[in-house]
PDB file of C-alpha atoms in Angstrom:
ATOM      1  CA  MET A 128       0.026  -0.001  -0.006  1.00 38.00           C
ATOM      2  CA  ALA A 129       1.358   3.418  -1.027  1.00 41.00           C
ATOM      3  CA  GLU A 130       2.233   5.692   1.829  1.00 40.00           C
ATOM      4  CA  GLU A 131      -0.159   8.632   2.112  1.00 39.00           C
ATOM      5  CA  THR A 132       1.558  12.075   2.206  1.00 37.00           C
ATOM      6  CA  TYR A 133       0.108  14.949   4.167  1.00 34.00           C
ATOM      7  CA  GLY A 134       1.754  18.509   3.689  1.00 36.00           C
ATOM      8  CA  HIS A 135       5.169  18.545   2.046  1.00 38.00           C
ATOM      9  CA  THR A 136       6.835  15.560   3.467  1.00 40.00           C
ATOM     10  CA  SER A 137       5.508  12.227   4.595  1.00 42.00           C
ATOM     11  CA  PRO A 138       6.084  11.549   8.437  1.00 41.00           C
ATOM     12  CA  ASN A 139       7.923   8.203   7.832  1.00 45.00           C
ATOM     13  CA  LYS A 140      10.281   9.795   5.142  1.00 46.00           C
ATOM     14  CA  MET A 141      10.951  12.806   7.416  1.00 42.00           C
ATOM     15  CA  PHE A 142      11.797  10.929  10.580  1.00 44.00           C
ATOM     16  CA  GLY A 143      11.632   7.226   9.988  1.00 47.00           C
ATOM     17  CA  ALA A 144      12.838   5.397  13.042  1.00 46.00           C
ATOM     18  CA  ARG A 145      15.800   7.665  13.691  1.00 48.00           C
ATOM     19  CA  ASP A 146      16.572   9.806  16.607  1.00 50.00           C
ATOM     20  CA  VAL A 147      17.548  12.496  14.342  1.00 46.00           C
ATOM     21  CA  TYR A 148      18.437  15.072  17.111  1.00 48.00           C
ATOM     22  CA  GLY A 149      20.133  12.619  19.381  1.00 53.00           C
ATOM     23  CA  ILE A 150      17.579  13.034  22.090  1.00 53.00           C
ATOM     24  CA  GLY A 151      17.841   9.522  23.383  1.00 57.00           C
ATOM     25  CA  TYR A 152      15.727   7.927  26.132  1.00 57.00           C
ATOM     26  CA  ASP A 153      16.099   9.553  29.591  1.00 64.00           C
ATOM     27  CA  PRO A 154      14.178   7.698  32.381  1.00 68.00           C
ATOM     28  CA  GLU A 155      14.251  10.734  34.565  1.00 69.00           C
ATOM     29  CA  ARG A 156      12.872  13.042  31.861  1.00 62.00           C
ATOM     30  CA  ALA A 157      10.247  10.389  30.855  1.00 60.00           C
ATOM     31  CA  ALA A 158       8.925  10.200  34.486  1.00 67.00           C
ATOM     32  CA  ARG A 159       8.001  13.866  34.587  1.00 70.00           C
ATOM     33  CA  ARG A 160       4.439  15.085  34.148  1.00 71.00           C
ATOM     34  CA  SER A 161       3.509  15.408  30.591  1.00 82.00           C
ATOM     35  CA  VAL A 162       3.574  18.994  29.028  1.00 88.00           C
ATOM     36  CA  ARG A 163       0.088  19.351  27.579  1.00 92.00           C
ATOM     37  CA  CYS A 164       0.442  21.306  24.210  1.00 94.00           C
ATOM     38  CA  ALA A 165      -1.696  22.465  21.460  1.00 95.00           C
ATOM     39  CA  ILE A 166      -1.182  23.870  18.017  1.00 95.00           C
ATOM     40  CA  ILE A 167      -2.848  26.871  16.416  1.00 96.00           C
ATOM     41  CA  GLY A 168      -2.489  26.429  12.532  1.00 94.00           C
ATOM     42  CA  ALA A 169      -2.313  23.032  10.873  1.00 89.00           C
ATOM     43  CA  GLY A 170      -1.090  24.056   7.512  1.00 86.00           C
ATOM     44  CA  GLY A 171       2.116  22.929   5.510  1.00 83.00           C
ATOM     45  CA  VAL A 172       4.625  23.544   8.169  1.00 84.00           C
ATOM     46  CA  ALA A 173       2.674  21.816  10.840  1.00 86.00           C
ATOM     47  CA  GLN A 174       2.070  18.825   8.635  1.00 83.00           C
ATOM     48  CA  ALA A 175       5.656  18.697   7.319  1.00 80.00           C
ATOM     49  CA  LYS A 176       7.663  19.388  10.374  1.00 82.00           C
ATOM     50  CA  TYR A 177       5.905  19.773  13.698  1.00 86.00           C
ATOM     51  CA  LEU A 178       3.354  16.999  13.884  1.00 85.00           C
ATOM     52  CA  PRO A 179       5.774  14.297  12.745  1.00 84.00           C
ATOM     53  CA  ALA A 180       8.268  15.602  15.233  1.00 82.00           C
ATOM     54  CA  LEU A 181       5.843  15.489  18.087  1.00 84.00           C
ATOM     55  CA  ALA A 182       4.914  11.978  17.166  1.00 82.00           C
ATOM     56  CA  ARG A 183       8.525  10.995  17.113  1.00 79.00           C
ATOM     57  CA  LEU A 184       9.140  12.458  20.556  1.00 77.00           C
ATOM     58  CA  ARG A 185       6.360  10.324  21.937  1.00 74.00           C
ATOM     59  CA  THR A 186       8.077   7.208  20.775  1.00 72.00           C
ATOM     60  CA  LEU A 187      11.132   8.356  22.824  1.00 68.00           C
ATOM     61  CA  TRP A 188       8.791   8.601  25.877  1.00 69.00           C
ATOM     62  CA  GLU A 189       9.284  12.268  25.885  1.00 73.00           C
ATOM     63  CA  PRO A 190       6.884  13.782  28.465  1.00 78.00           C
ATOM     64  CA  LEU A 191       4.823  15.650  25.842  1.00 84.00           C
ATOM     65  CA  GLU A 192       1.123  15.293  24.849  1.00 87.00           C
ATOM     66  CA  LEU A 193      -0.587  16.845  21.959  1.00 90.00           C
ATOM     67  CA  VAL A 194      -3.972  17.658  23.403  1.00 92.00           C
ATOM     68  CA  ALA A 195      -5.618  19.804  20.677  1.00 93.00           C
ATOM     69  CA  VAL A 196      -5.255  21.517  17.349  1.00 92.00           C
ATOM     70  CA  ALA A 197      -7.041  24.693  16.204  1.00 94.00           C
ATOM     71  CA  GLU A 198      -7.502  24.748  12.470  1.00 91.00           C
ATOM     72  CA  PRO A 199     -10.363  26.309  10.501  1.00 90.00           C
ATOM     73  CA  ARG A 200      -9.907  24.103   7.382  1.00 84.00           C
ATOM     74  CA  ASN A 201     -11.957  20.935   7.788  1.00 79.00           C
ATOM     75  CA  ASP A 202      -9.870  18.901   5.290  1.00 75.00           C
ATOM     76  CA  HIS A 203      -6.659  19.540   7.255  1.00 71.00           C
ATOM     77  CA  ALA A 204      -8.097  19.010  10.645  1.00 71.00           C
ATOM     78  CA  HIS A 205      -9.971  15.733  10.068  1.00 72.00           C
ATOM     79  CA  LYS A 206      -7.089  13.972   8.387  1.00 73.00           C
ATOM     80  CA  LEU A 207      -4.558  15.219  11.040  1.00 75.00           C
ATOM     81  CA  GLU A 208      -6.949  14.181  13.900  1.00 75.00           C
ATOM     82  CA  HIS A 209      -7.093  10.731  12.378  1.00 74.00           C
ATOM     83  CA  ILE A 210      -3.231  10.386  12.284  1.00 78.00           C
ATOM     84  CA  TYR A 211      -1.871  12.248  15.296  1.00 79.00           C
ATOM     85  CA  GLY A 212      -4.877  12.350  17.689  1.00 79.00           C
ATOM     86  CA  GLY A 213      -5.779  15.289  19.759  1.00 84.00           C
ATOM     87  CA  ARG A 214      -9.085  17.281  19.552  1.00 90.00           C
ATOM     88  CA  TRP A 215      -9.844  19.460  16.647  1.00 90.00           C
ATOM     89  CA  TYR A 216     -11.203  22.962  17.114  1.00 93.00           C
ATOM     90  CA  ALA A 217     -12.273  25.384  14.284  1.00 92.00           C
ATOM     91  CA  ASP A 218     -12.004  28.215  16.761  1.00 95.00           C
ATOM     92  CA  TYR A 219      -8.819  28.707  18.574  1.00 97.00           C
ATOM     93  CA  GLN A 220     -10.321  30.877  21.266  1.00 97.00           C
ATOM     94  CA  ARG A 221     -12.664  28.043  22.160  1.00 97.00           C
ATOM     95  CA  MET A 222      -9.799  25.739  22.279  1.00 97.00           C
ATOM     96  CA  LEU A 223      -7.906  28.040  24.701  1.00 97.00           C
ATOM     97  CA  GLY A 224     -10.918  28.457  26.864  1.00 96.00           C
ATOM     98  CA  THR A 225     -11.775  24.699  26.944  1.00 96.00           C
ATOM     99  CA  GLU A 226      -8.612  22.599  27.279  1.00 96.00           C
ATOM    100  CA  GLN A 227      -6.271  22.302  30.202  1.00 95.00           C
ATOM    101  CA  LEU A 228      -2.920  23.427  28.451  1.00 96.00           C
ATOM    102  CA  ASP A 229       0.681  24.193  29.491  1.00 95.00           C
ATOM    103  CA  ALA A 230       2.020  25.461  26.066  1.00 96.00           C
ATOM    104  CA  VAL A 231       0.862  26.561  22.630  1.00 97.00           C
ATOM    105  CA  LEU A 232       2.750  26.283  19.268  1.00 97.00           C
ATOM    106  CA  VAL A 233       1.614  29.144  16.955  1.00 98.00           C
ATOM    107  CA  LEU A 234       2.070  27.844  13.318  1.00 95.00           C
ATOM    108  CA  SER A 235      -0.503  29.964  11.761  1.00 94.00           C
ATOM    109  CA  PRO A 236       0.110  32.466   8.825  1.00 91.00           C
ATOM    110  CA  ASP A 237       2.495  35.197   9.694  1.00 91.00           C
ATOM    111  CA  ALA A 238       0.057  38.002   9.860  1.00 92.00           C
ATOM    112  CA  LEU A 239      -1.771  36.193  12.671  1.00 95.00           C
ATOM    113  CA  HIS A 240       1.136  35.352  14.875  1.00 96.00           C
ATOM    114  CA  ALA A 241       0.650  38.384  17.199  1.00 97.00           C
ATOM    115  CA  GLU A 242      -3.132  37.772  17.661  1.00 97.00           C
ATOM    116  CA  HIS A 243      -2.600  34.174  18.414  1.00 98.00           C
ATOM    117  CA  THR A 244       0.425  34.611  20.622  1.00 98.00           C
ATOM    118  CA  LEU A 245      -1.153  37.327  22.613  1.00 98.00           C
ATOM    119  CA  ALA A 246      -4.431  35.175  23.172  1.00 98.00           C
ATOM    120  CA  ALA A 247      -2.237  32.219  24.379  1.00 98.00           C
ATOM    121  CA  LEU A 248      -0.323  34.438  26.685  1.00 98.00           C
ATOM    122  CA  GLU A 249      -3.522  35.871  28.132  1.00 98.00           C
ATOM    123  CA  ALA A 250      -4.640  32.252  28.757  1.00 97.00           C
ATOM    124  CA  GLY A 251      -1.524  31.758  30.884  1.00 97.00           C
ATOM    125  CA  LEU A 252       0.402  29.510  28.482  1.00 97.00           C
ATOM    126  CA  ALA A 253       3.959  29.213  27.374  1.00 96.00           C
ATOM    127  CA  VAL A 254       4.246  30.006  23.663  1.00 97.00           C
ATOM    128  CA  LEU A 255       6.514  28.780  20.865  1.00 96.00           C
ATOM    129  CA  VAL A 256       6.067  30.856  17.614  1.00 97.00           C
ATOM    130  CA  GLU A 257       7.166  29.813  14.156  1.00 94.00           C
ATOM    131  CA  LYS A 258       9.378  32.088  12.058  1.00 90.00           C
ATOM    132  CA  PRO A 259       8.869  35.004  11.447  1.00 90.00           C
ATOM    133  CA  PHE A 260       8.156  35.916  15.005  1.00 94.00           C
ATOM    134  CA  ALA A 261       5.794  38.671  13.888  1.00 94.00           C
ATOM    135  CA  ALA A 262       4.782  40.547  10.765  1.00 91.00           C
ATOM    136  CA  SER A 263       5.907  43.959  12.180  1.00 91.00           C
ATOM    137  CA  LEU A 264       8.256  45.282  14.736  1.00 91.00           C
ATOM    138  CA  SER A 265       5.396  46.858  16.794  1.00 94.00           C
ATOM    139  CA  ASP A 266       3.664  43.452  17.003  1.00 95.00           C
ATOM    140  CA  ALA A 267       6.923  41.728  18.141  1.00 95.00           C
ATOM    141  CA  LYS A 268       7.326  44.340  20.794  1.00 95.00           C
ATOM    142  CA  ARG A 269       3.897  44.037  22.099  1.00 97.00           C
ATOM    143  CA  MET A 270       4.266  40.183  22.270  1.00 97.00           C
ATOM    144  CA  CYS A 271       7.529  40.439  24.126  1.00 96.00           C
ATOM    145  CA  SER A 272       6.239  43.063  26.539  1.00 97.00           C
ATOM    146  CA  ARG A 273       3.074  41.179  27.402  1.00 97.00           C
ATOM    147  CA  ALA A 274       5.127  37.992  27.954  1.00 97.00           C
ATOM    148  CA  ASP A 275       7.386  39.873  30.349  1.00 96.00           C
ATOM    149  CA  GLU A 276       4.471  41.421  32.236  1.00 97.00           C
ATOM    150  CA  LEU A 277       2.882  37.982  32.677  1.00 97.00           C
ATOM    151  CA  GLY A 278       6.112  36.146  33.469  1.00 96.00           C
ATOM    152  CA  LEU A 279       5.478  33.560  30.773  1.00 96.00           C
ATOM    153  CA  PRO A 280       7.992  31.790  28.379  1.00 95.00           C
ATOM    154  CA  LEU A 281       7.867  33.044  24.861  1.00 97.00           C
ATOM    155  CA  MET A 282      10.205  31.913  22.152  1.00 95.00           C
ATOM    156  CA  CYS A 283      10.581  32.077  18.312  1.00 94.00           C
ATOM    157  CA  VAL A 284      11.714  28.896  16.620  1.00 89.00           C
ATOM    158  CA  ALA A 285      15.461  28.741  16.252  1.00 81.00           C
ATOM    159  CA  ASN A 286      15.765  25.210  14.974  1.00 73.00           C
ATOM    160  CA  LYS A 287      19.261  25.287  13.572  1.00 75.00           C
ATOM    161  CA  ARG A 288      20.509  26.230  17.056  1.00 76.00           C
ATOM    162  CA  LEU A 289      19.725  22.681  18.181  1.00 74.00           C
ATOM    163  CA  SER A 290      20.740  20.977  14.975  1.00 76.00           C
ATOM    164  CA  PRO A 291      23.693  18.509  15.524  1.00 79.00           C
ATOM    165  CA  PRO A 292      26.078  20.046  12.785  1.00 79.00           C
ATOM    166  CA  TYR A 293      25.550  23.511  14.181  1.00 80.00           C
ATOM    167  CA  ARG A 294      25.977  22.416  17.828  1.00 83.00           C
ATOM    168  CA  ARG A 295      29.105  20.578  16.833  1.00 85.00           C
ATOM    169  CA  ALA A 296      30.521  23.588  15.080  1.00 83.00           C
ATOM    170  CA  ARG A 297      29.908  25.864  18.085  1.00 85.00           C
ATOM    171  CA  GLN A 298      31.664  23.283  20.337  1.00 88.00           C
ATOM    172  CA  LEU A 299      34.674  23.299  18.017  1.00 87.00           C
ATOM    173  CA  ILE A 300      34.887  27.028  18.281  1.00 86.00           C
ATOM    174  CA  ALA A 301      34.360  27.104  21.982  1.00 87.00           C
ATOM    175  CA  ASP A 302      37.212  24.381  22.349  1.00 88.00           C
ATOM    176  CA  GLY A 303      39.636  26.541  20.244  1.00 84.00           C
ATOM    177  CA  GLY A 304      39.768  23.928  17.488  1.00 79.00           C
ATOM    178  CA  VAL A 305      38.473  26.466  14.757  1.00 78.00           C
ATOM    179  CA  HIS A 306      39.944  29.607  16.367  1.00 77.00           C
ATOM    180  CA  HIS A 307      38.198  32.745  15.164  1.00 77.00           C
ATOM    181  CA  PRO A 308      36.017  32.206  12.258  1.00 76.00           C
ATOM    182  CA  ALA A 309      36.179  35.008   9.567  1.00 76.00           C
ATOM    183  CA  LEU A 310      33.668  33.864   7.054  1.00 75.00           C
ATOM    184  CA  TYR A 311      30.569  31.620   7.244  1.00 72.00           C
ATOM    185  CA  THR A 312      28.466  30.533   4.250  1.00 72.00           C
ATOM    186  CA  THR A 313      25.678  28.317   3.865  1.00 68.00           C
ATOM    187  CA  LYS A 314      23.119  27.303   1.231  1.00 66.00           C
ATOM    188  CA  PHE A 315      19.479  26.074   1.488  1.00 61.00           C
ATOM    189  CA  ASN A 316      17.653  24.683  -1.466  1.00 58.00           C
ATOM    190  CA  LEU A 317      14.014  25.655  -0.587  1.00 55.00           C
ATOM    191  CA  GLY A 318      12.745  25.284  -4.059  1.00 53.00           C
ATOM    192  CA  TYR A 319      10.695  27.807  -6.058  1.00 50.00           C
ATOM    193  CA  ASP A 320       7.738  27.805  -3.861  1.00 50.00           C
ATOM    194  CA  TYR A 321       9.746  29.589  -1.193  1.00 50.00           C
ATOM    195  CA  VAL A 322      10.193  32.533  -3.665  1.00 49.00           C
ATOM    196  CA  ASP A 323       6.324  32.610  -4.095  1.00 49.00           C
ATOM    197  CA  LEU A 324       5.846  32.834  -0.417  1.00 48.00           C
ATOM    198  CA  GLN A 325       8.202  35.746  -0.109  1.00 49.00           C
ATOM    199  CA  VAL A 326       6.185  37.622  -2.880  1.00 49.00           C
ATOM    200  CA  LEU A 327       2.712  36.632  -1.725  1.00 46.00           C
ATOM    201  CA  LEU A 328       3.215  36.744   1.936  1.00 48.00           C
ATOM    202  CA  PRO A 329       5.474  39.690   2.613  1.00 51.00           C
ATOM    203  CA  VAL A 330       6.247  41.128   6.140  1.00 53.00           C
ATOM    204  CA  ASP A 331       7.001  44.555   7.178  1.00 57.00           C
ATOM    205  CA  PRO A 332      10.249  45.702   5.512  1.00 55.00           C
ATOM    206  CA  ALA A 333      11.605  46.738   8.930  1.00 58.00           C
ATOM    207  CA  VAL A 334      11.422  43.033   9.904  1.00 55.00           C
ATOM    208  CA  ASP A 335      13.570  42.019   6.915  1.00 54.00           C
ATOM    209  CA  ALA A 336      16.046  44.789   7.734  1.00 56.00           C
ATOM    210  CA  GLU A 337      16.155  43.671  11.446  1.00 56.00           C
ATOM    211  CA  VAL A 338      16.752  40.099  10.479  1.00 55.00           C
ATOM    212  CA  ALA A 339      19.502  41.168   7.945  1.00 54.00           C
ATOM    213  CA  ALA A 340      21.251  43.231  10.562  1.00 58.00           C
ATOM    214  CA  TRP A 341      21.107  40.484  13.203  1.00 53.00           C
ATOM    215  CA  ARG A 342      22.322  37.733  10.767  1.00 51.00           C
ATOM    216  CA  THR A 343      25.234  39.847   9.194  1.00 52.00           C
ATOM    217  CA  ARG A 344      26.418  41.826  12.210  1.00 52.00           C
ATOM    218  CA  GLY A 345      24.830  40.328  15.285  1.00 50.00           C
ATOM    219  CA  GLU A 346      23.240  43.750  15.939  1.00 52.00           C
ATOM    220  CA  ARG A 347      19.872  45.113  16.411  1.00 50.00           C
ATOM    221  CA  ILE A 348      18.388  48.148  14.681  1.00 47.00           C
ATOM    222  CA  GLN A 349      17.319  50.634  17.390  1.00 49.00           C
TER     223      GLN A 349
END
């Protein structure tokens, strides 16, 4: 029987049976109370990356439970509910008001990140937001300020920071094996669809300028 694919990449092809991030089984960690999380937005990035990753973590006895998914599209929600479990909500506010949660993953379209993040923070939840953090600097500042006021964790996804090659490179630099790097180059093949996303779903130019400054000089634009 052919393997059915949801989103960009099938879960089995994405992770298979491999512990891709070297998490391993930790009895002490596995014995902790499960973190009850929910997802807002079950589009392409959720189907290709997050849901398969959450399923893989469960096979490692990671104390994490996907409780609910808020997704207005019925076709996405029903097939994902069948594969990954959790309850489906068409209305994210109803989900936040109904479920007993610890954390929320905001995987919705960029322009909705601020709305969904602020709602989750007001519900008293830790929040992980997919890149870009927000569609404008003013939204990003509001999100950070509210998280600080409420004393809640708020983080933007920095997946490469935890990727084994990057961690190894950082360790080599810290140990003195690479001395002082003068130039770093990388290449990502994201396909032509990525160009379409940049054209059709643009963010505030100030956000792009901020990202460019941070990536090239490690500085923030004031």
